[in-house]
Structure formats: structure tokens, C-alpha cells
Amino acid sequence: MCATCGCSVTPHDHVHTVTLEQKVLAHNDELAEVNRKWLAERQILMLNLMSSPGSGKTTLLEQTIRTLPGEFSVIEGDQETLFDTERIRATGCRAIQINTGAGCHLDASMLADALETLDPPRGSVLFVENVGNLVCPALFDLGESGRVVITSVAEGEDKPLKYPHMFRTADLVVLNKIDLLPYVPFRREVFREHLSMVNTAAPTIEVSATRKDGLTAWHAWLKSRVS
Ligand SMILES: Nc1nc2c(ncn2[C@@H]2O[C@H](COP(=O)(O)OP(=O)(O)OP(=O)(O)O)[C@@H](O)[C@H]2O)c(=O)[nH]1
Ligand SMILES: [Mg+2]
């Protein structure tokens, strides 16, 4: 069972687990509202980036920070290591790491501590890179103003249907690694059809973070959120 959110239940403890999960989520939602107010008072746009491990969250952030003018900072979530924070700091951007240990997602309480420590500048953009996981992070509001779900062509066109909670809450879906399309059996139209079954509102932007394809559309979406 997941150490923090009780996401895996067995039949005999189902009732107790659901009750506990509801309480955990209700408490988290209260803390998320405090974070949201804290951010609004400072006019900080906080975006929560979520994906499977390795879909390209950090690569997209590195490219964004290097190519887009503006004041950015990053909160990195991983179970272990400072790798991603070091990558972001190498771009010259302020970043701090939250290591969740056994935990599989960030929560609003972790974010509250990180916000106080990082103290992002007024009017800036704050990216949160969540722990690589398409399940539990979807349940935990951090106080963000937008959710970006990143998936890659290497993961398959069925992901919106297999992980509907994640894709349902997205404000934007970024389809990454399109440079690999010639080498993997991924049909864009099937992916879009699957996505439309769980989320009709979120636009999809196709990018290759390494080859820098599609970054103009991503930048335009970011600018629209800032304004
Ligand atoms: N071919 C290709 N590889 C990519 C692209 N974007 C990222 N990668 C590679 O995919 C791997 C994982 O990228 P990361 O940016 O570390 O992925 P992540 O989502 O931050 O991973 P976690 O933080 O571990 O969840 C790296 O080897 C990247 O170079 C892309 O557009 N095309
Ligand atoms: Mg990363």
C-alpha cells in the first residue's frame, strides 16, 4: 500500500482505507487553499507539472528557462536525489528539492514549507515538477493555478484511458518526444481520441523537448496563463 495516500486497497480494509483517504484529501485541500492564497497575494503563477517517470518534465523546464525571458523558479519533487534540482540550477534558475522518500507524490503541506524556503519573487512563474507518477499526484491539490500533464509518444497512445484521473484534471497536455514518432507505434489521432474521452477542455501541444520542436506553442500557452 502507498505509504501516504493509501491508494492501494485490499477488500477487507476497503472501508477504513477509503475513510482515511477522504480525511487525508480533505486536509490537503484545506492546506492547498492556504497555498493558493499565499501565491495570489504575491501574484505568483504556480504550475504543477505531472507525468510518468522520464516523460521529459525536467528537459522541458530546462529548455523553457533557457529560451523564454522571465523570472522563473522551480520546486522539484522526487523520491530521492538532487539530480533534477542540479539540472535546473545549472540553467541559472532558483530551485529547491523535495525528497518524498517512500511517498509517491507531493502534497500541499510539503509545498507550504517549500514556498516559505524558496520565497519566489512577486509576479514570477513557479514550476512544480511533481514526482514521476501518473496516479497519486492527480489526487493532491498543491494550490497551483494550472496543471500540465506531460506524456510522450514512447509511452503509448492508451495512457489517457488507463490513467483517466490524471488526464481529466489537466489544463494542458504536452505530448513530448515527437522526434521518436518514426520509431514507435504511436498514432496521434488515436491518442487524441482517447484524450477526448476523458478531457475535452485541455489543449494538446506536441513537442520534442530535446529537438525544441513545438516550443513556440508551449511558450504561447505559458504567456496566456501569465496574462
Ligand atoms: N528523444 C527524446 N528524448 C527526450 C525528450 N525529452 C526528454 N528526453 C529524454 O528522456 C529522458 C528523461 O527526461 P527527463 O527530462 O529527465 O524526464 P523527467 O520526466 O523529468 O523524469 P523524472 O524526473 O525521472 O520523472 C532523458 O534521457 C531525456 O534526454 C524528447 O523530446 N525526445
Ligand atoms: Mg525530472
PDB file of C-alpha atoms and ligand atoms in Angstrom:
ATOM      1  CA  MET A   1       0.000   0.000   0.000  1.00  0.00           C
ATOM      2  CA  CYS A   2       1.101   3.533  -0.725  1.00  0.00           C
ATOM      3  CA  ALA A   3       2.688   4.938   2.437  1.00  0.00           C
ATOM      4  CA  THR A   4       0.934   8.284   2.315  1.00  0.00           C
ATOM      5  CA  CYS A   5      -2.236   8.186   0.272  1.00  0.00           C
ATOM      6  CA  GLY A   6      -3.454   4.640   0.787  1.00  0.00           C
ATOM      7  CA  CYS A   7      -4.027   4.295  -2.934  1.00  0.00           C
ATOM      8  CA  SER A   8      -3.947   0.508  -2.977  1.00  0.00           C
ATOM      9  CA  VAL A   9      -6.724  -1.195  -1.076  1.00  0.00           C
ATOM     10  CA  THR A  10      -7.453  -4.812  -0.294  1.00  0.00           C
ATOM     11  CA  PRO A  11     -11.082  -5.971   0.050  1.00  0.00           C
ATOM     12  CA  HIS A  12     -11.087  -6.439   3.839  1.00  0.00           C
ATOM     13  CA  ASP A  13      -9.778  -2.978   4.698  1.00  0.00           C
ATOM     14  CA  HIS A  14     -11.559  -1.138   1.906  1.00  0.00           C
ATOM     15  CA  VAL A  15     -13.991   0.851   4.093  1.00  0.00           C
ATOM     16  CA  HIS A  16     -11.342   2.028   6.553  1.00  0.00           C
ATOM     17  CA  THR A  17      -8.944   2.933   3.792  1.00  0.00           C
ATOM     18  CA  VAL A  18     -11.482   4.991   1.881  1.00  0.00           C
ATOM     19  CA  THR A  19     -12.429   6.907   5.054  1.00  0.00           C
ATOM     20  CA  LEU A  20      -8.789   7.637   5.840  1.00  0.00           C
ATOM     21  CA  GLU A  21      -8.128   8.664   2.251  1.00  0.00           C
ATOM     22  CA  GLN A  22     -11.076  11.099   2.304  1.00  0.00           C
ATOM     23  CA  LYS A  23      -9.760  12.708   5.506  1.00  0.00           C
ATOM     24  CA  VAL A  24      -6.231  12.963   4.133  1.00  0.00           C
ATOM     25  CA  LEU A  25      -7.508  14.565   0.934  1.00  0.00           C
ATOM     26  CA  ALA A  26      -9.848  16.968   2.749  1.00  0.00           C
ATOM     27  CA  HIS A  27      -6.985  18.147   4.977  1.00  0.00           C
ATOM     28  CA  ASN A  28      -4.756  18.500   1.932  1.00  0.00           C
ATOM     29  CA  ASP A  29      -7.408  20.590   0.150  1.00  0.00           C
ATOM     30  CA  GLU A  30      -7.541  22.998   3.105  1.00  0.00           C
ATOM     31  CA  LEU A  31      -3.756  23.446   3.029  1.00  0.00           C
ATOM     32  CA  ALA A  32      -3.841  23.847  -0.753  1.00  0.00           C
ATOM     33  CA  GLU A  33      -6.262  26.762  -0.366  1.00  0.00           C
ATOM     34  CA  VAL A  34      -3.806  28.424   2.043  1.00  0.00           C
ATOM     35  CA  ASN A  35      -1.027  27.985  -0.538  1.00  0.00           C
ATOM     36  CA  ARG A  36      -3.292  29.368  -3.272  1.00  0.00           C
ATOM     37  CA  LYS A  37      -3.989  32.486  -1.186  1.00  0.00           C
ATOM     38  CA  TRP A  38      -0.257  32.876  -0.382  1.00  0.00           C
ATOM     39  CA  LEU A  39       0.557  32.718  -4.106  1.00  0.00           C
ATOM     40  CA  ALA A  40      -2.288  35.037  -5.135  1.00  0.00           C
ATOM     41  CA  GLU A  41      -1.156  37.696  -2.648  1.00  0.00           C
ATOM     42  CA  ARG A  42       2.233  37.661  -4.388  1.00  0.00           C
ATOM     43  CA  GLN A  43       0.787  37.322  -7.904  1.00  0.00           C
ATOM     44  CA  ILE A  44       2.837  34.183  -8.470  1.00  0.00           C
ATOM     45  CA  LEU A  45       1.690  31.754 -11.157  1.00  0.00           C
ATOM     46  CA  MET A  46       2.336  28.217  -9.932  1.00  0.00           C
ATOM     47  CA  LEU A  47       2.064  25.369 -12.440  1.00  0.00           C
ATOM     48  CA  ASN A  48       2.079  21.713 -11.429  1.00  0.00           C
ATOM     49  CA  LEU A  49       3.872  19.506 -13.987  1.00  0.00           C
ATOM     50  CA  MET A  50       2.974  15.829 -13.782  1.00  0.00           C
ATOM     51  CA  SER A  51       3.913  12.770 -15.823  1.00  0.00           C
ATOM     52  CA  SER A  52       5.254   9.251 -15.694  1.00  0.00           C
ATOM     53  CA  PRO A  53       8.933   8.952 -14.783  1.00  0.00           C
ATOM     54  CA  GLY A  54      11.069  10.049 -17.703  1.00  0.00           C
ATOM     55  CA  SER A  55       8.443  11.728 -19.919  1.00  0.00           C
ATOM     56  CA  GLY A  56      10.602  14.829 -20.117  1.00  0.00           C
ATOM     57  CA  LYS A  57       9.445  17.207 -17.356  1.00  0.00           C
ATOM     58  CA  THR A  58      12.926  18.379 -16.412  1.00  0.00           C
ATOM     59  CA  THR A  59      14.089  18.585 -20.024  1.00  0.00           C
ATOM     60  CA  LEU A  60      11.097  20.761 -20.923  1.00  0.00           C
ATOM     61  CA  LEU A  61      11.792  23.001 -17.932  1.00  0.00           C
ATOM     62  CA  GLU A  62      15.473  23.326 -18.832  1.00  0.00           C
ATOM     63  CA  GLN A  63      14.567  24.359 -22.382  1.00  0.00           C
ATOM     64  CA  THR A  64      11.878  26.751 -21.178  1.00  0.00           C
ATOM     65  CA  ILE A  65      14.121  28.509 -18.688  1.00  0.00           C
ATOM     66  CA  ARG A  66      16.942  28.761 -21.224  1.00  0.00           C
ATOM     67  CA  THR A  67      14.816  30.130 -24.053  1.00  0.00           C
ATOM     68  CA  LEU A  68      11.982  32.144 -22.523  1.00  0.00           C
ATOM     69  CA  PRO A  69      12.617  35.501 -20.889  1.00  0.00           C
ATOM     70  CA  GLY A  70      11.022  35.915 -17.491  1.00  0.00           C
ATOM     71  CA  GLU A  71      11.505  35.245 -13.830  1.00  0.00           C
ATOM     72  CA  PHE A  72      11.210  31.546 -13.029  1.00  0.00           C
ATOM     73  CA  SER A  73      11.810  29.293 -10.077  1.00  0.00           C
ATOM     74  CA  VAL A  74      11.310  25.571  -9.644  1.00  0.00           C
ATOM     75  CA  ILE A  75      10.294  23.180  -6.895  1.00  0.00           C
ATOM     76  CA  GLU A  76      11.485  19.683  -7.722  1.00  0.00           C
ATOM     77  CA  GLY A  77       9.778  16.587  -6.346  1.00  0.00           C
ATOM     78  CA  ASP A  78      11.483  13.201  -6.406  1.00  0.00           C
ATOM     79  CA  GLN A  79      11.682  10.277  -4.043  1.00  0.00           C
ATOM     80  CA  GLU A  80      15.478  10.555  -3.847  1.00  0.00           C
ATOM     81  CA  THR A  81      18.433  12.512  -5.261  1.00  0.00           C
ATOM     82  CA  LEU A  82      19.105  16.135  -6.103  1.00  0.00           C
ATOM     83  CA  PHE A  83      19.637  15.356  -9.786  1.00  0.00           C
ATOM     84  CA  ASP A  84      16.787  17.426 -11.191  1.00  0.00           C
ATOM     85  CA  THR A  85      17.436  20.395  -8.918  1.00  0.00           C
ATOM     86  CA  GLU A  86      21.075  20.379 -10.011  1.00  0.00           C
ATOM     87  CA  ARG A  87      19.980  20.315 -13.659  1.00  0.00           C
ATOM     88  CA  ILE A  88      17.662  23.287 -13.115  1.00  0.00           C
ATOM     89  CA  ARG A  89      20.254  25.244 -11.127  1.00  0.00           C
ATOM     90  CA  ALA A  90      22.729  24.690 -13.970  1.00  0.00           C
ATOM     91  CA  THR A  91      20.459  26.895 -16.109  1.00  0.00           C
ATOM     92  CA  GLY A  92      20.881  29.699 -13.551  1.00  0.00           C
ATOM     93  CA  CYS A  93      17.361  29.295 -12.183  1.00  0.00           C
ATOM     94  CA  ARG A  94      16.492  29.098  -8.494  1.00  0.00           C
ATOM     95  CA  ALA A  95      15.352  25.626  -7.489  1.00  0.00           C
ATOM     96  CA  ILE A  96      14.816  23.538  -4.400  1.00  0.00           C
ATOM     97  CA  GLN A  97      14.252  19.832  -3.999  1.00  0.00           C
ATOM     98  CA  ILE A  98      11.618  17.992  -2.017  1.00  0.00           C
ATOM     99  CA  ASN A  99      12.548  14.349  -1.467  1.00  0.00           C
ATOM    100  CA  THR A 100       9.464  12.342  -0.616  1.00  0.00           C
ATOM    101  CA  GLY A 101      11.262   9.140   0.442  1.00  0.00           C
ATOM    102  CA  ALA A 102       8.650   6.400   0.258  1.00  0.00           C
ATOM    103  CA  GLY A 103       5.989   8.899  -0.843  1.00  0.00           C
ATOM    104  CA  CYS A 104       4.804   8.839  -4.437  1.00  0.00           C
ATOM    105  CA  HIS A 105       3.521  12.420  -4.795  1.00  0.00           C
ATOM    106  CA  LEU A 106       3.878  15.962  -3.493  1.00  0.00           C
ATOM    107  CA  ASP A 107       1.211  17.340  -1.169  1.00  0.00           C
ATOM    108  CA  ALA A 108       0.113  20.802  -0.077  1.00  0.00           C
ATOM    109  CA  SER A 109       1.945  20.624   3.253  1.00  0.00           C
ATOM    110  CA  MET A 110       5.273  19.909   1.514  1.00  0.00           C
ATOM    111  CA  LEU A 111       4.573  22.793  -0.834  1.00  0.00           C
ATOM    112  CA  ALA A 112       3.839  25.187   2.039  1.00  0.00           C
ATOM    113  CA  ASP A 113       7.298  24.551   3.500  1.00  0.00           C
ATOM    114  CA  ALA A 114       8.964  24.817   0.095  1.00  0.00           C
ATOM    115  CA  LEU A 115       7.216  28.112  -0.695  1.00  0.00           C
ATOM    116  CA  GLU A 116       8.472  29.681   2.542  1.00  0.00           C
ATOM    117  CA  THR A 117      12.022  28.472   1.849  1.00  0.00           C
ATOM    118  CA  LEU A 118      12.151  29.366  -1.838  1.00  0.00           C
ATOM    119  CA  ASP A 119      10.230  32.627  -1.427  1.00  0.00           C
ATOM    120  CA  PRO A 120       9.690  33.156  -5.181  1.00  0.00           C
ATOM    121  CA  PRO A 121       9.704  36.776  -6.366  1.00  0.00           C
ATOM    122  CA  ARG A 122       6.430  38.640  -6.647  1.00  0.00           C
ATOM    123  CA  GLY A 123       4.879  38.324 -10.110  1.00  0.00           C
ATOM    124  CA  SER A 124       7.089  35.368 -11.107  1.00  0.00           C
ATOM    125  CA  VAL A 125       6.320  31.936 -12.562  1.00  0.00           C
ATOM    126  CA  LEU A 126       6.883  28.948 -10.307  1.00  0.00           C
ATOM    127  CA  PHE A 127       7.063  25.467 -11.821  1.00  0.00           C
ATOM    128  CA  VAL A 128       6.491  22.448  -9.628  1.00  0.00           C
ATOM    129  CA  GLU A 129       7.861  19.207 -11.049  1.00  0.00           C
ATOM    130  CA  ASN A 130       5.867  16.511  -9.302  1.00  0.00           C
ATOM    131  CA  VAL A 131       7.145  13.015  -8.566  1.00  0.00           C
ATOM    132  CA  GLY A 132       7.084  10.909 -11.741  1.00  0.00           C
ATOM    133  CA  ASN A 133       3.813   9.011 -11.364  1.00  0.00           C
ATOM    134  CA  LEU A 134       0.553   9.086 -13.335  1.00  0.00           C
ATOM    135  CA  VAL A 135      -1.633   8.047 -10.389  1.00  0.00           C
ATOM    136  CA  CYS A 136      -1.354   9.663  -6.936  1.00  0.00           C
ATOM    137  CA  PRO A 137      -0.190  13.210  -7.852  1.00  0.00           C
ATOM    138  CA  ALA A 138      -3.554  13.740  -9.590  1.00  0.00           C
ATOM    139  CA  LEU A 139      -5.351  13.468  -6.239  1.00  0.00           C
ATOM    140  CA  PHE A 140      -3.370  16.130  -4.406  1.00  0.00           C
ATOM    141  CA  ASP A 141      -4.132  19.792  -4.973  1.00  0.00           C
ATOM    142  CA  LEU A 142      -0.994  21.800  -4.207  1.00  0.00           C
ATOM    143  CA  GLY A 143      -2.624  25.225  -4.556  1.00  0.00           C
ATOM    144  CA  GLU A 144      -1.499  25.515  -8.181  1.00  0.00           C
ATOM    145  CA  SER A 145      -3.226  27.689 -10.754  1.00  0.00           C
ATOM    146  CA  GLY A 146      -2.727  25.185 -13.554  1.00  0.00           C
ATOM    147  CA  ARG A 147      -1.910  21.554 -14.213  1.00  0.00           C
ATOM    148  CA  VAL A 148       0.277  20.440 -17.092  1.00  0.00           C
ATOM    149  CA  VAL A 149       0.292  16.724 -17.844  1.00  0.00           C
ATOM    150  CA  ILE A 150       3.193  15.568 -19.963  1.00  0.00           C
ATOM    151  CA  THR A 151       3.186  12.284 -21.789  1.00  0.00           C
ATOM    152  CA  SER A 152       5.454  11.003 -24.505  1.00  0.00           C
ATOM    153  CA  VAL A 153       4.931   9.029 -27.670  1.00  0.00           C
ATOM    154  CA  ALA A 154       7.168   6.293 -26.262  1.00  0.00           C
ATOM    155  CA  GLU A 155       4.579   5.595 -23.535  1.00  0.00           C
ATOM    156  CA  GLY A 156       1.769   4.652 -25.904  1.00  0.00           C
ATOM    157  CA  GLU A 157      -1.492   6.164 -27.119  1.00  0.00           C
ATOM    158  CA  ASP A 158      -3.622   4.445 -24.448  1.00  0.00           C
ATOM    159  CA  LYS A 159      -2.434   6.419 -21.419  1.00  0.00           C
ATOM    160  CA  PRO A 160      -5.399   8.856 -21.139  1.00  0.00           C
ATOM    161  CA  LEU A 161      -7.760   5.890 -20.795  1.00  0.00           C
ATOM    162  CA  LYS A 162      -5.546   3.901 -18.423  1.00  0.00           C
ATOM    163  CA  TYR A 163      -4.862   6.892 -16.141  1.00  0.00           C
ATOM    164  CA  PRO A 164      -8.054   8.952 -16.575  1.00  0.00           C
ATOM    165  CA  HIS A 165      -7.831  10.820 -13.244  1.00  0.00           C
ATOM    166  CA  MET A 166      -4.532  12.347 -14.240  1.00  0.00           C
ATOM    167  CA  PHE A 167      -5.607  13.366 -17.729  1.00  0.00           C
ATOM    168  CA  ARG A 168      -9.038  14.562 -16.564  1.00  0.00           C
ATOM    169  CA  THR A 169      -7.533  17.208 -14.294  1.00  0.00           C
ATOM    170  CA  ALA A 170      -5.113  18.590 -16.892  1.00  0.00           C
ATOM    171  CA  ASP A 171      -5.366  22.189 -18.080  1.00  0.00           C
ATOM    172  CA  LEU A 172      -2.817  21.385 -20.782  1.00  0.00           C
ATOM    173  CA  VAL A 173      -1.497  18.112 -22.182  1.00  0.00           C
ATOM    174  CA  VAL A 174       2.020  18.177 -23.603  1.00  0.00           C
ATOM    175  CA  LEU A 175       2.807  15.294 -25.936  1.00  0.00           C
ATOM    176  CA  ASN A 176       6.595  15.021 -25.854  1.00  0.00           C
ATOM    177  CA  LYS A 177       9.281  13.131 -27.797  1.00  0.00           C
ATOM    178  CA  ILE A 178       7.588  13.544 -31.167  1.00  0.00           C
ATOM    179  CA  ASP A 179      11.050  13.130 -32.694  1.00  0.00           C
ATOM    180  CA  LEU A 180      10.577   9.418 -31.875  1.00  0.00           C
ATOM    181  CA  LEU A 181       7.379   9.061 -33.938  1.00  0.00           C
ATOM    182  CA  PRO A 182       9.183   7.310 -36.827  1.00  0.00           C
ATOM    183  CA  TYR A 183      10.389   4.620 -34.425  1.00  0.00           C
ATOM    184  CA  VAL A 184       7.410   3.842 -32.174  1.00  0.00           C
ATOM    185  CA  PRO A 185       3.887   2.575 -32.942  1.00  0.00           C
ATOM    186  CA  PHE A 186       2.039   5.714 -31.836  1.00  0.00           C
ATOM    187  CA  ARG A 187      -0.983   7.083 -33.724  1.00  0.00           C
ATOM    188  CA  ARG A 188      -1.649  10.727 -32.897  1.00  0.00           C
ATOM    189  CA  GLU A 189      -5.335  10.539 -33.887  1.00  0.00           C
ATOM    190  CA  VAL A 190      -5.921   7.561 -31.582  1.00  0.00           C
ATOM    191  CA  PHE A 191      -4.193   9.344 -28.690  1.00  0.00           C
ATOM    192  CA  ARG A 192      -6.334  12.447 -29.258  1.00  0.00           C
ATOM    193  CA  GLU A 193      -9.497  10.349 -29.426  1.00  0.00           C
ATOM    194  CA  HIS A 194      -8.604   8.662 -26.129  1.00  0.00           C
ATOM    195  CA  LEU A 195      -7.841  12.002 -24.540  1.00  0.00           C
ATOM    196  CA  SER A 196     -11.163  13.446 -25.721  1.00  0.00           C
ATOM    197  CA  MET A 197     -12.963  10.639 -23.856  1.00  0.00           C
ATOM    198  CA  VAL A 198     -11.674  11.944 -20.513  1.00  0.00           C
ATOM    199  CA  ASN A 199     -10.955  15.618 -21.137  1.00  0.00           C
ATOM    200  CA  THR A 200     -12.442  17.803 -23.869  1.00  0.00           C
ATOM    201  CA  ALA A 201     -11.242  21.123 -22.484  1.00  0.00           C
ATOM    202  CA  ALA A 202      -7.461  20.784 -22.297  1.00  0.00           C
ATOM    203  CA  PRO A 203      -5.498  21.670 -25.423  1.00  0.00           C
ATOM    204  CA  THR A 204      -2.686  19.368 -26.554  1.00  0.00           C
ATOM    205  CA  ILE A 205       0.709  20.697 -27.595  1.00  0.00           C
ATOM    206  CA  GLU A 206       3.103  18.394 -29.403  1.00  0.00           C
ATOM    207  CA  VAL A 207       6.761  18.982 -28.642  1.00  0.00           C
ATOM    208  CA  SER A 208      10.175  17.475 -28.784  1.00  0.00           C
ATOM    209  CA  ALA A 209      11.884  18.972 -25.779  1.00  0.00           C
ATOM    210  CA  THR A 210      15.305  17.781 -26.926  1.00  0.00           C
ATOM    211  CA  ARG A 211      14.901  18.914 -30.554  1.00  0.00           C
ATOM    212  CA  LYS A 212      12.998  22.070 -29.488  1.00  0.00           C
ATOM    213  CA  ASP A 213      10.024  21.341 -31.777  1.00  0.00           C
ATOM    214  CA  GLY A 214       6.735  22.884 -30.701  1.00  0.00           C
ATOM    215  CA  LEU A 215       8.217  25.094 -28.005  1.00  0.00           C
ATOM    216  CA  THR A 216       6.652  28.207 -29.523  1.00  0.00           C
ATOM    217  CA  ALA A 217       3.163  26.846 -28.817  1.00  0.00           C
ATOM    218  CA  TRP A 218       4.200  25.900 -25.264  1.00  0.00           C
ATOM    219  CA  HIS A 219       5.619  29.377 -24.691  1.00  0.00           C
ATOM    220  CA  ALA A 220       2.414  30.944 -26.035  1.00  0.00           C
ATOM    221  CA  TRP A 221       0.328  28.862 -23.635  1.00  0.00           C
ATOM    222  CA  LEU A 222       2.565  29.918 -20.733  1.00  0.00           C
ATOM    223  CA  LYS A 223       2.268  33.576 -21.700  1.00  0.00           C
ATOM    224  CA  SER A 224      -1.512  33.248 -21.862  1.00  0.00           C
ATOM    225  CA  ARG A 225      -1.514  31.890 -18.303  1.00  0.00           C
ATOM    226  CA  VAL A 226       0.718  34.694 -17.057  1.00  0.00           C
ATOM    227  CA  SER A 227      -1.528  37.334 -18.539  1.00  0.00           C
TER     228      SER A 227
HETATM  229  N1  LIG B   1      14.066  11.507 -27.849  1.00  0.00           N
HETATM  230  C1  LIG B   1      13.701  12.354 -26.894  1.00  0.00           C
HETATM  231  N2  LIG B   1      14.144  12.181 -25.637  1.00  0.00           N
HETATM  232  C2  LIG B   1      13.744  13.075 -24.694  1.00  0.00           C
HETATM  233  C3  LIG B   1      12.893  14.169 -24.977  1.00  0.00           C
HETATM  234  N3  LIG B   1      12.668  14.848 -23.832  1.00  0.00           N
HETATM  235  C4  LIG B   1      13.350  14.208 -22.877  1.00  0.00           C
HETATM  236  N4  LIG B   1      14.012  13.148 -23.383  1.00  0.00           N
HETATM  237  C5  LIG B   1      14.897  12.215 -22.689  1.00  0.00           C
HETATM  238  O1  LIG B   1      14.101  11.433 -21.797  1.00  0.00           O
HETATM  239  C6  LIG B   1      14.840  11.145 -20.625  1.00  0.00           C
HETATM  240  C7  LIG B   1      14.077  11.596 -19.403  1.00  0.00           C
HETATM  241  O2  LIG B   1      13.929  13.009 -19.448  1.00  0.00           O
HETATM  242  P1  LIG B   1      13.685  13.872 -18.134  1.00  0.00           P
HETATM  243  O3  LIG B   1      13.517  15.276 -18.569  1.00  0.00           O
HETATM  244  O4  LIG B   1      14.722  13.583 -17.120  1.00  0.00           O
HETATM  245  O5  LIG B   1      12.303  13.257 -17.670  1.00  0.00           O
HETATM  246  P2  LIG B   1      11.504  13.558 -16.325  1.00  0.00           P
HETATM  247  O6  LIG B   1      10.059  13.493 -16.654  1.00  0.00           O
HETATM  248  O7  LIG B   1      11.986  14.804 -15.703  1.00  0.00           O
HETATM  249  O8  LIG B   1      11.917  12.299 -15.446  1.00  0.00           O
HETATM  250  P3  LIG B   1      11.678  12.077 -13.847  1.00  0.00           P
HETATM  251  O9  LIG B   1      12.006  13.349 -13.158  1.00  0.00           O
HETATM  252  O10 LIG B   1      12.622  10.977 -13.520  1.00  0.00           O
HETATM  253  O11 LIG B   1      10.252  11.673 -13.698  1.00  0.00           O
HETATM  254  C8  LIG B   1      16.192  11.839 -20.784  1.00  0.00           C
HETATM  255  O12 LIG B   1      17.130  10.907 -21.296  1.00  0.00           O
HETATM  256  C9  LIG B   1      15.903  12.910 -21.811  1.00  0.00           C
HETATM  257  O13 LIG B   1      17.027  13.291 -22.566  1.00  0.00           O
HETATM  258  C10 LIG B   1      12.470  14.341 -26.331  1.00  0.00           C
HETATM  259  O14 LIG B   1      11.745  15.267 -26.696  1.00  0.00           O
HETATM  260  N5  LIG B   1      12.887  13.393 -27.222  1.00  0.00           N
HETATM  261 MG    MG B   2      12.669  15.150 -13.794  1.00  0.00          MG
END
